[in-house]
Amino acid sequence: MRTTPLVLHSARLLDPGTGAFLPETALAVSADGRISALGDDREIRALADPGTTVVDLRGGVVTPGFVDGHIHPVSGAELTGGLDLSECTDLADVRAALSLGARRLRRGEWLFGWGLDPNVFGDVPVGIAPFDSVLHNVPAFLLLFDAHSALASRRALELAGVDGPRTFDQASAEVVCDADGRPTGLLQEDAACALVERVAPQPTAEERRAGLAAALRSMAAAGLTGGHAMDANGASLELYADLDAAGELPLRLRVAPWCQPGADADAVRALVEQQGTGGALWRVAGVKLFMDGTIDNGTAWLERPDCHGQSTHAFWPDPEAYTRVVGELHRAGVPTATHAIGDAAVRHVLDSVEKAQASGGGAVRHRVEHIETVPDDTLHRFAELGVLASMQPTHCCDFTRADHTDNWSRRLGEERASRAWRCRDLRDSGATVVLGSDWPIAPFPPLGVMAGARHRRPSRDLSLPPHGPEQALTALEALRGMTTAPAYAAGEEHEAGRLALGHRADLTVLADDPLTVPATELPDVPVLLTVLDGRITHRADTV
């Protein structure tokens, strides 16, 4: 067996803990995938044996591997297989894209789309009507960018037998209907979307595997070595296990299965028993819950209604049932990650964690996901309760506008829109801020995520003004948000997130220093090498 399978030399080793370069210029990796030696080029190269891969980085910058703190690999790989509508800026763009897609279909085939921005509707109600002329007799399912709502064509609704309103266990789920009780095509939340999805064609197991493998390879090429996967639906765990066993898993994944409203004692017990299961590079760790939906589709939980009188209730019909589940999981030592976007939702999660901690149990690192708008009196509670703030700054960059003319801001009004994605305020209040993309909601390249946390400008046009520039993170804080912070969130700070002896050899190598490259140029910095568990998962042609 090779004792030193990998040596990297002529490098600049950047430690996010200090923000400085280490004095050493080379490192060696042991057979168990750990950093086994740090030193100068000559002494580390001397550790190589005939089977060692030796890489001259020519001054490349080595950082701990980037980890996306919130990602949906399996569902993302499936959803992004359709028509990409994310570049459409108005209804005419969408009609043109749908018309082209429909013309390519064979008779009876479905049209799938994703990434549709509700801002394209302007002042027109979000619904399928603007596209009826191009989707006549075409079964179509178009996911809005937030993945919490979708548009179904008339034919798709007919095939699904959806001809009026429905009631769901998910309190914010809705088949949106007009004044006469006819569906408008807008489906709110997972339960409503599922009515149509269940009659649509599904990919085969082989297609799912190939799509997931391709998506993960792209992530590795972008510099990701890990991700906190916020779902375990369908066959996702089997897919991870299959890729892992075949040596084709290029990311280290921490998977949090969902706990939905209506979960009984047996369901919660099953989630507890599932913890710690997994393979060499993936494991189940934590549980994902939802406290609300999204602001853009009126299903967030706000302390005051939005401008349409919506976003007034929780995802759980009985919020206290959520509180009881969090308490049970806490006492079992299981960390929770709760989707909470609106101020009322975030407050309820913090209240529930505080109540759980008072009821006993050990130290558990709970998280709140998204945190799009919160008042001042909420900020300090994250640090006081030890709750992590998991945030996706590119959502602010690409789906809102500095002048608050976007759908998100108009729904909230000026006061709450001015509290958008308070990364700086949460960080300054003592909270640990974990960064991620929420892919497929936003692009997964980690350099783009870190750049957005710094410049807060629309990635399509960086000349536009930033939304809330006072909430920007520094370059070092952004780097920590994808290295030391996700390691801490996973309880792995003793073995991940730093360049140190004995730490995992999960590494990202860049052509330039991410702390000095201007934020607007950071996404264009080449990723030279990605290393997972001491194994090269991406290598640029130049190294």
Coordinates of C-alpha atoms in Angstrom, one line a residue:
M1 CA 0.0 0.0 0.0
R2 CA 1.2 3.5 -0.8
T3 CA 2.1 5.3 2.4
T4 CA 2.0 8.7 0.7
P5 CA -0.5 8.6 -2.2
L6 CA -0.3 12.4 -2.8
V7 CA 2.2 15.2 -2.5
L8 CA 1.4 18.8 -3.4
H9 CA 4.3 21.3 -3.5
S10 CA 5.3 24.8 -4.7
A11 CA 2.0 25.9 -3.1
R12 CA 0.7 28.7 -1.0
L13 CA -1.2 27.2 1.9
L14 CA -4.0 29.4 3.1
D15 CA -5.4 28.9 6.6
P16 CA -8.9 30.3 7.0
G17 CA -8.5 30.2 10.7
T18 CA -6.0 33.0 10.7
G19 CA -6.4 34.3 7.2
A20 CA -2.7 34.0 6.6
F21 CA -0.5 31.7 4.6
L22 CA 1.3 29.0 6.5
P23 CA 5.1 29.1 6.4
E24 CA 5.2 25.7 4.7
T25 CA 4.9 25.4 0.9
A26 CA 4.0 21.7 0.6
L27 CA 1.9 18.9 2.1
A28 CA 1.7 15.2 2.0
V29 CA -1.4 13.0 2.3
S30 CA -1.5 9.6 4.1
A31 CA -3.2 6.5 2.9
D32 CA -6.1 7.2 5.2
G33 CA -6.8 10.5 3.4
R34 CA -5.4 12.8 6.1
I35 CA -2.8 15.5 5.9
S36 CA 0.3 13.7 7.2
A37 CA 3.0 16.3 6.8
L38 CA 3.6 20.0 6.2
G39 CA 7.0 21.4 5.2
D40 CA 9.1 22.9 2.5
D41 CA 9.2 21.4 -1.0
R42 CA 12.3 19.4 -0.6
E43 CA 11.4 17.6 2.7
I44 CA 7.8 16.8 1.5
R45 CA 8.9 15.6 -1.9
A46 CA 11.3 13.2 -0.2
L47 CA 8.3 11.5 1.3
A48 CA 7.1 10.4 -2.1
D49 CA 7.4 6.7 -3.1
P50 CA 7.2 5.3 -6.7
G51 CA 3.4 5.2 -6.5
T52 CA 2.9 8.8 -5.2
T53 CA 1.1 11.4 -7.3
V54 CA 3.3 14.5 -7.1
V55 CA 1.7 17.7 -8.2
D56 CA 3.7 20.9 -8.8
L57 CA 1.1 23.7 -8.1
R58 CA 3.4 26.5 -9.3
G59 CA 2.2 28.9 -6.6
G60 CA -1.4 27.8 -6.6
V61 CA -3.3 28.6 -3.4
V62 CA -4.4 25.6 -1.3
T63 CA -7.4 26.0 1.0
P64 CA -9.4 23.5 3.0
G65 CA -12.0 22.1 0.6
F66 CA -15.1 24.2 0.0
V67 CA -18.3 22.8 1.5
D68 CA -21.8 24.0 0.4
G69 CA -23.8 24.4 3.6
H70 CA -27.2 23.9 1.9
I71 CA -27.6 21.9 -1.3
H72 CA -30.1 19.4 -2.9
P73 CA -28.0 17.1 -5.1
V74 CA -30.5 14.4 -6.1
S75 CA -33.6 16.6 -6.6
G76 CA -31.4 19.3 -8.2
A77 CA -30.0 16.8 -10.7
E78 CA -33.6 15.8 -11.6
L79 CA -35.1 19.3 -11.7
T80 CA -32.4 20.8 -13.8
G81 CA -32.9 18.2 -16.5
G82 CA -35.6 20.3 -18.2
L83 CA -35.9 23.7 -19.9
D84 CA -33.7 26.3 -18.1
L85 CA -36.0 29.4 -17.7
S86 CA -33.6 31.2 -15.3
E87 CA -32.4 33.7 -17.9
C88 CA -35.9 34.8 -18.9
T89 CA -36.5 38.4 -17.8
D90 CA -40.1 38.9 -19.1
L91 CA -43.2 37.1 -20.3
A92 CA -42.1 37.3 -23.9
D93 CA -38.8 35.6 -23.1
V94 CA -40.7 32.8 -21.3
R95 CA -43.2 32.4 -24.2
A96 CA -40.4 32.1 -26.7
A97 CA -38.5 29.5 -24.6
L98 CA -41.7 27.4 -24.1
S99 CA -42.7 27.7 -27.7
L100 CA -39.3 26.4 -28.8
G101 CA -39.4 23.6 -26.2
A102 CA -42.9 22.6 -27.2
R103 CA -42.1 22.3 -30.9
R104 CA -39.3 19.8 -30.0
L105 CA -41.7 17.5 -28.2
R106 CA -43.2 14.3 -29.7
R107 CA -47.0 13.9 -29.3
G108 CA -48.0 13.3 -25.7
E109 CA -44.6 14.2 -24.3
W110 CA -44.3 16.4 -21.2
L111 CA -42.5 19.7 -21.1
F112 CA -40.5 20.4 -18.0
G113 CA -38.9 23.7 -17.0
W114 CA -37.2 25.2 -14.0
G115 CA -35.8 28.4 -12.6
L116 CA -38.8 30.6 -13.6
D117 CA -38.5 34.0 -11.8
P118 CA -41.8 35.4 -10.6
N119 CA -40.5 38.9 -11.5
V120 CA -41.2 38.1 -15.1
F121 CA -44.9 38.5 -14.4
G122 CA -44.6 42.1 -13.2
D123 CA -48.0 43.2 -12.1
V124 CA -49.8 40.3 -13.8
P125 CA -50.9 37.5 -11.4
V126 CA -48.6 34.5 -11.4
G127 CA -50.4 31.8 -13.4
I128 CA -50.4 29.7 -16.5
A129 CA -52.7 32.0 -18.5
P130 CA -49.9 34.0 -20.3
F131 CA -48.6 30.8 -21.7
D132 CA -51.8 29.1 -22.7
S133 CA -51.3 29.9 -26.4
V134 CA -48.0 28.1 -26.6
L135 CA -48.9 25.2 -24.3
H136 CA -52.2 24.3 -25.9
N137 CA -52.7 20.6 -25.3
V138 CA -49.1 20.3 -24.0
P139 CA -48.7 18.8 -20.5
A140 CA -46.2 21.1 -18.9
F141 CA -44.7 21.5 -15.4
L142 CA -42.7 24.6 -14.8
L143 CA -40.9 25.0 -11.5
L144 CA -40.5 28.5 -10.2
F145 CA -37.0 29.4 -9.1
D146 CA -37.7 28.8 -5.4
A147 CA -38.7 25.2 -6.0
H148 CA -41.6 25.8 -3.6
S149 CA -44.1 26.5 -6.3
A150 CA -44.8 25.5 -9.9
L151 CA -47.0 26.2 -12.9
A152 CA -48.9 23.4 -14.5
S153 CA -50.5 23.7 -17.9
R154 CA -54.2 23.1 -18.5
R155 CA -53.4 19.7 -20.0
A156 CA -51.2 18.7 -17.1
L157 CA -53.9 19.7 -14.6
E158 CA -56.5 17.7 -16.6
L159 CA -54.2 14.6 -16.6
A160 CA -53.8 15.0 -12.8
G161 CA -57.5 15.4 -12.2
V162 CA -56.9 18.8 -10.5
D163 CA -60.0 20.9 -11.2
G164 CA -60.5 22.8 -8.0
P165 CA -59.0 23.6 -4.6
R166 CA -57.6 20.9 -2.2
T167 CA -56.7 20.7 1.4
F168 CA -53.3 19.5 2.6
D169 CA -51.4 18.6 5.8
Q170 CA -48.9 21.3 4.8
A171 CA -50.8 24.4 5.9
S172 CA -49.3 26.7 3.2
A173 CA -49.8 24.2 0.3
E174 CA -52.5 25.3 -2.1
V175 CA -53.9 24.7 -5.5
V176 CA -54.5 28.4 -6.4
C177 CA -57.9 29.0 -7.9
D178 CA -59.6 32.0 -9.5
A179 CA -62.8 33.6 -8.1
D180 CA -64.9 30.9 -9.9
G181 CA -62.9 28.1 -8.2
R182 CA -60.9 27.1 -11.3
P183 CA -57.2 26.4 -11.0
T184 CA -54.9 29.1 -12.3
G185 CA -52.1 26.6 -12.8
L186 CA -50.1 27.9 -9.8
L187 CA -49.3 25.2 -7.3
Q188 CA -47.9 26.2 -3.9
E189 CA -45.6 24.0 -1.9
D190 CA -44.5 20.4 -2.3
A191 CA -47.9 18.8 -1.5
A192 CA -49.7 20.7 -4.2
C193 CA -47.0 20.2 -6.8
A194 CA -47.0 16.5 -6.1
L195 CA -50.6 16.2 -7.4
V196 CA -49.2 16.8 -10.9
E197 CA -45.7 15.4 -10.5
R198 CA -47.1 12.0 -9.6
V199 CA -48.8 11.6 -13.1
A200 CA -45.8 13.0 -15.0
P201 CA -43.1 10.7 -16.5
Q202 CA -40.4 9.8 -14.1
P203 CA -36.7 9.2 -14.9
T204 CA -35.4 5.7 -14.7
A205 CA -33.0 4.6 -12.0
E206 CA -30.2 4.7 -14.5
E207 CA -31.1 8.2 -15.6
R208 CA -31.2 9.4 -12.0
R209 CA -27.8 7.9 -11.2
A210 CA -26.2 9.3 -14.3
G211 CA -27.7 12.7 -13.7
L212 CA -26.5 12.8 -10.1
A213 CA -23.0 11.6 -11.0
A214 CA -22.7 14.3 -13.6
A215 CA -23.9 17.0 -11.3
L216 CA -21.5 16.0 -8.5
R217 CA -18.6 15.9 -11.0
S218 CA -19.4 19.5 -12.0
M219 CA -19.5 20.5 -8.3
A220 CA -16.0 19.0 -7.8
A221 CA -14.7 20.8 -10.8
A222 CA -16.0 24.0 -9.3
G223 CA -14.0 23.4 -6.1
L224 CA -16.5 21.7 -3.9
T225 CA -15.4 18.8 -1.7
G226 CA -18.5 18.5 0.4
G227 CA -22.1 19.5 0.9
H228 CA -24.8 19.5 3.5
A229 CA -27.6 17.8 1.6
M230 CA -31.0 18.9 2.8
D231 CA -33.0 16.0 1.6
A232 CA -33.2 12.2 1.6
N233 CA -36.3 11.8 -0.4
G234 CA -37.0 8.9 -2.8
A235 CA -34.0 6.8 -3.6
S236 CA -31.4 9.4 -2.8
L237 CA -29.7 7.4 -0.1
E238 CA -29.5 4.4 -2.3
L239 CA -27.9 6.6 -5.1
Y240 CA -25.3 8.0 -2.7
A241 CA -24.5 4.5 -1.5
D242 CA -24.2 3.2 -5.1
L243 CA -21.8 5.9 -6.1
D244 CA -19.8 5.6 -2.9
A245 CA -19.4 1.9 -3.3
A246 CA -18.3 2.4 -6.9
G247 CA -15.7 5.0 -5.9
E248 CA -17.6 7.6 -7.9
L249 CA -18.7 9.9 -5.1
P250 CA -16.7 13.1 -5.5
L251 CA -18.2 15.0 -2.6
R252 CA -18.4 14.2 1.1
L253 CA -22.1 14.5 1.9
R254 CA -23.9 15.1 5.2
V255 CA -27.5 14.2 4.6
A256 CA -30.5 15.5 6.6
P257 CA -33.8 13.7 5.8
W258 CA -37.1 15.6 6.1
C259 CA -39.6 15.6 8.9
Q260 CA -42.9 16.7 7.6
P261 CA -46.1 17.9 9.4
G262 CA -48.1 15.0 10.6
A263 CA -45.1 13.0 11.6
D264 CA -46.1 10.7 14.5
A265 CA -43.9 9.2 17.2
D266 CA -42.9 6.2 15.0
A267 CA -41.8 8.6 12.2
V268 CA -39.6 10.6 14.6
R269 CA -38.2 7.4 16.1
A270 CA -37.3 6.2 12.7
L271 CA -35.4 9.5 12.0
V272 CA -33.5 9.1 15.2
E273 CA -32.5 5.5 14.4
Q274 CA -31.4 6.5 10.9
Q275 CA -28.7 8.9 12.3
G276 CA -25.1 7.9 11.6
T277 CA -26.0 5.4 8.8
G278 CA -24.1 5.9 5.6
G279 CA -20.9 4.9 3.8
A280 CA -17.3 6.1 3.5
L281 CA -18.1 9.5 2.1
W282 CA -21.7 10.1 3.1
R283 CA -23.8 9.8 6.3
V284 CA -27.1 10.7 7.7
A285 CA -26.6 13.5 10.2
G286 CA -29.5 15.7 11.3
V287 CA -33.1 16.3 10.3
K288 CA -34.5 18.9 8.0
L289 CA -37.8 20.6 8.9
F290 CA -39.8 23.5 7.4
M291 CA -41.4 26.3 9.4
D292 CA -42.7 28.2 6.3
G293 CA -42.5 28.5 2.6
T294 CA -41.2 31.5 0.6
I295 CA -41.9 35.2 0.4
D296 CA -42.1 35.3 -3.3
N297 CA -45.1 32.9 -3.5
G298 CA -46.8 34.2 -0.3
T299 CA -46.2 31.1 1.8
A300 CA -43.6 32.5 4.3
W301 CA -44.6 33.1 7.9
L302 CA -44.5 36.8 8.7
E303 CA -45.3 38.6 11.8
R304 CA -47.4 41.0 9.6
P305 CA -49.0 40.0 6.3
D306 CA -47.3 40.9 3.0
C307 CA -48.8 43.5 0.7
H308 CA -51.3 40.9 -0.7
G309 CA -52.4 39.9 2.8
Q310 CA -50.5 36.6 2.4
S311 CA -47.7 34.8 4.3
T312 CA -49.7 34.7 7.5
H313 CA -49.3 31.2 8.8
A314 CA -46.8 28.4 9.4
F315 CA -46.0 25.4 7.3
W316 CA -47.1 23.2 10.2
P317 CA -50.8 23.6 10.9
D318 CA -50.0 23.4 14.6
P319 CA -46.7 25.1 15.2
E320 CA -46.6 23.6 18.7
A321 CA -46.4 20.1 17.1
Y322 CA -43.1 21.3 15.4
T323 CA -41.9 22.5 18.8
R324 CA -42.6 19.1 20.3
V325 CA -40.7 17.3 17.5
V326 CA -37.7 19.6 17.9
G327 CA -37.7 18.8 21.6
E328 CA -37.7 15.0 21.0
L329 CA -34.9 15.3 18.4
H330 CA -32.9 17.5 20.7
R331 CA -33.1 15.1 23.6
A332 CA -32.1 12.3 21.3
G333 CA -29.0 14.3 20.4
V334 CA -30.1 14.9 16.8
P335 CA -29.3 18.4 15.3
T336 CA -32.1 20.0 13.3
A337 CA -32.0 22.3 10.3
T338 CA -35.2 24.3 9.9
H339 CA -36.2 26.2 6.8
A340 CA -37.4 29.5 8.2
I341 CA -37.5 32.5 5.9
G342 CA -40.0 34.9 7.4
D343 CA -39.5 36.7 10.7
A344 CA -42.3 34.8 12.5
A345 CA -40.9 31.5 11.3
V346 CA -37.4 32.3 12.5
R347 CA -38.7 33.5 15.9
H348 CA -40.7 30.3 16.4
V349 CA -37.7 28.1 15.6
L350 CA -35.5 30.0 18.1
D351 CA -38.3 29.7 20.7
S352 CA -38.6 26.0 20.1
V353 CA -34.8 25.5 20.4
E354 CA -34.8 27.5 23.6
K355 CA -37.6 25.3 25.0
A356 CA -35.8 22.1 23.9
Q357 CA -32.6 23.2 25.6
A358 CA -34.5 23.9 28.8
S359 CA -36.0 20.4 28.8
G360 CA -32.6 18.7 29.0
G361 CA -30.3 16.8 26.7
G362 CA -26.7 17.5 25.7
A363 CA -25.2 20.2 23.5
V364 CA -26.8 20.0 20.0
R365 CA -25.9 22.3 17.1
H366 CA -29.3 23.3 15.6
R367 CA -29.5 25.5 12.5
V368 CA -31.9 27.9 10.8
E369 CA -31.9 27.8 7.0
H370 CA -32.3 30.9 4.9
I371 CA -33.2 33.7 7.4
E372 CA -34.3 36.2 4.7
T373 CA -35.7 38.9 6.9
V374 CA -35.6 39.3 10.7
P375 CA -35.9 42.2 13.1
D376 CA -33.2 43.5 15.4
D377 CA -34.4 41.7 18.5
T378 CA -33.9 38.3 16.8
L379 CA -30.2 38.7 16.0
H380 CA -28.6 38.1 19.4
R381 CA -30.6 35.0 20.1
F382 CA -28.6 32.9 17.5
A383 CA -25.3 33.2 19.5
E384 CA -27.1 33.0 22.9
L385 CA -28.7 29.7 21.9
G386 CA -25.8 28.4 19.8
V387 CA -28.0 28.2 16.7
L388 CA -26.2 28.4 13.4
A389 CA -27.3 30.8 10.7
S390 CA -27.2 29.0 7.4
M391 CA -27.6 31.6 4.6
Q392 CA -27.5 31.8 0.8
P393 CA -26.4 35.4 -0.2
T394 CA -26.7 34.8 -3.9
H395 CA -30.5 34.6 -3.5
C396 CA -30.4 38.3 -2.4
C397 CA -28.0 39.1 -5.3
D398 CA -30.0 37.5 -8.1
F399 CA -33.7 37.5 -7.1
T400 CA -34.0 41.0 -5.5
R401 CA -33.0 44.5 -6.5
A402 CA -31.4 47.4 -4.6
D403 CA -34.3 49.7 -5.4
H404 CA -36.8 47.2 -4.0
T405 CA -38.9 47.0 -7.2
D406 CA -38.6 43.2 -7.2
N407 CA -41.4 40.8 -6.2
W408 CA -39.8 39.8 -2.9
S409 CA -39.2 43.4 -1.8
R410 CA -42.6 44.7 -2.9
R411 CA -44.4 41.9 -1.0
L412 CA -42.5 42.8 2.2
G413 CA -42.5 46.6 2.0
E414 CA -39.7 49.0 2.6
E415 CA -39.0 48.3 6.3
R416 CA -38.7 44.5 6.0
A417 CA -37.0 44.6 2.6
S418 CA -34.3 46.7 4.1
R419 CA -33.5 43.8 6.4
A420 CA -32.6 41.4 3.6
W421 CA -30.2 38.6 4.3
R422 CA -28.5 40.2 7.4
C423 CA -25.3 38.3 7.0
R424 CA -23.2 41.1 8.6
D425 CA -25.5 41.8 11.5
L426 CA -25.8 38.0 12.3
R427 CA -22.0 37.7 12.1
D428 CA -21.4 40.7 14.3
S429 CA -23.9 39.5 16.9
G430 CA -21.8 36.4 17.4
A431 CA -23.6 33.9 15.2
T432 CA -21.7 31.4 13.1
V433 CA -22.7 32.1 9.5
V434 CA -22.6 29.1 7.2
L435 CA -22.8 29.8 3.4
G436 CA -24.4 27.8 0.7
S437 CA -26.2 27.9 -2.6
D438 CA -29.4 26.0 -2.1
W439 CA -28.8 24.5 -5.5
P440 CA -30.7 24.1 -7.8
I441 CA -32.3 27.4 -6.6
A442 CA -29.1 29.2 -7.3
P443 CA -25.8 28.1 -9.0
F444 CA -23.5 25.9 -6.9
P445 CA -20.0 27.2 -7.8
P446 CA -18.6 28.2 -4.4
L447 CA -16.5 31.1 -5.6
G448 CA -19.7 32.7 -6.9
V449 CA -21.4 32.2 -3.5
M450 CA -18.4 33.7 -1.7
A451 CA -18.4 36.6 -4.2
G452 CA -22.1 37.3 -3.7
A453 CA -21.6 37.4 0.1
R454 CA -19.1 40.2 -0.5
H455 CA -20.5 42.3 -3.3
R456 CA -24.3 41.6 -3.1
R457 CA -24.8 42.6 -6.7
P458 CA -26.8 40.8 -9.4
S459 CA -24.4 38.3 -11.1
R460 CA -26.0 39.0 -14.5
D461 CA -24.9 42.6 -14.3
L462 CA -22.3 43.5 -11.7
S463 CA -22.5 47.2 -12.7
L464 CA -25.9 47.4 -10.9
P465 CA -26.0 48.6 -7.3
P466 CA -25.7 46.2 -4.4
H467 CA -28.7 45.2 -2.2
G468 CA -27.8 46.1 1.4
P469 CA -24.1 46.6 1.0
E470 CA -23.8 47.2 4.7
Q471 CA -24.6 43.4 5.1
A472 CA -21.6 42.3 3.1
L473 CA -19.1 39.9 4.5
T474 CA -15.3 40.4 4.3
A475 CA -13.3 38.1 2.0
L476 CA -12.1 36.1 5.0
E477 CA -15.6 35.8 6.6
A478 CA -16.9 34.5 3.2
L479 CA -14.1 32.0 3.0
R480 CA -14.8 30.8 6.5
G481 CA -18.5 30.5 5.6
M482 CA -17.5 27.7 3.3
T483 CA -14.7 26.1 5.2
T484 CA -14.5 26.4 9.0
A485 CA -18.2 27.2 9.5
P486 CA -19.6 24.1 7.8
A487 CA -17.0 22.0 9.6
Y488 CA -18.2 23.5 12.9
A489 CA -21.9 23.0 12.0
A490 CA -21.2 19.3 11.4
G491 CA -19.3 19.0 14.7
E492 CA -16.1 18.2 12.7
E493 CA -14.0 21.2 13.5
H494 CA -11.3 18.9 15.0
E495 CA -10.8 17.2 11.6
A496 CA -12.0 19.5 8.9
G497 CA -12.0 23.1 7.7
R498 CA -8.3 23.8 8.4
L499 CA -4.9 22.9 6.9
A500 CA -3.5 21.0 9.8
L501 CA -1.8 17.7 10.6
G502 CA -4.3 14.9 10.9
H503 CA -7.1 16.9 9.3
R504 CA -8.9 15.5 6.3
A505 CA -7.2 16.0 3.0
D506 CA -10.2 17.6 1.5
L507 CA -8.6 20.4 -0.5
T508 CA -9.4 23.1 -3.0
V509 CA -6.6 24.7 -5.1
L510 CA -7.1 28.0 -6.8
A511 CA -5.0 30.0 -9.2
D512 CA -5.1 33.1 -7.0
D513 CA -5.7 34.2 -3.5
P514 CA -9.4 34.4 -2.7
L515 CA -8.8 37.0 0.0
T516 CA -7.2 39.6 -2.3
V517 CA -9.0 39.0 -5.6
P518 CA -11.8 41.6 -6.0
A519 CA -15.2 40.2 -5.2
T520 CA -16.5 40.8 -8.7
E521 CA -13.6 38.9 -10.2
L522 CA -13.6 36.0 -7.8
P523 CA -16.0 33.7 -9.7
D524 CA -13.5 33.7 -12.6
V525 CA -10.5 32.4 -10.7
P526 CA -9.6 29.0 -12.1
V527 CA -9.9 26.0 -9.9
L528 CA -6.7 24.1 -10.4
L529 CA -7.3 21.0 -8.3
T530 CA -9.9 19.5 -6.1
V531 CA -8.9 16.7 -3.6
L532 CA -11.4 14.6 -1.6
D533 CA -10.1 12.2 1.1
G534 CA -6.7 12.4 -0.6
R535 CA -8.0 11.5 -4.0
I536 CA -8.0 14.0 -6.9
T537 CA -11.5 14.6 -8.1
H538 CA -10.7 17.5 -10.5
R539 CA -7.5 18.5 -12.2
A540 CA -7.2 21.4 -14.6
D541 CA -5.1 21.0 -17.7
T542 CA -2.6 23.5 -16.5
V543 CA -1.4 21.4 -13.5

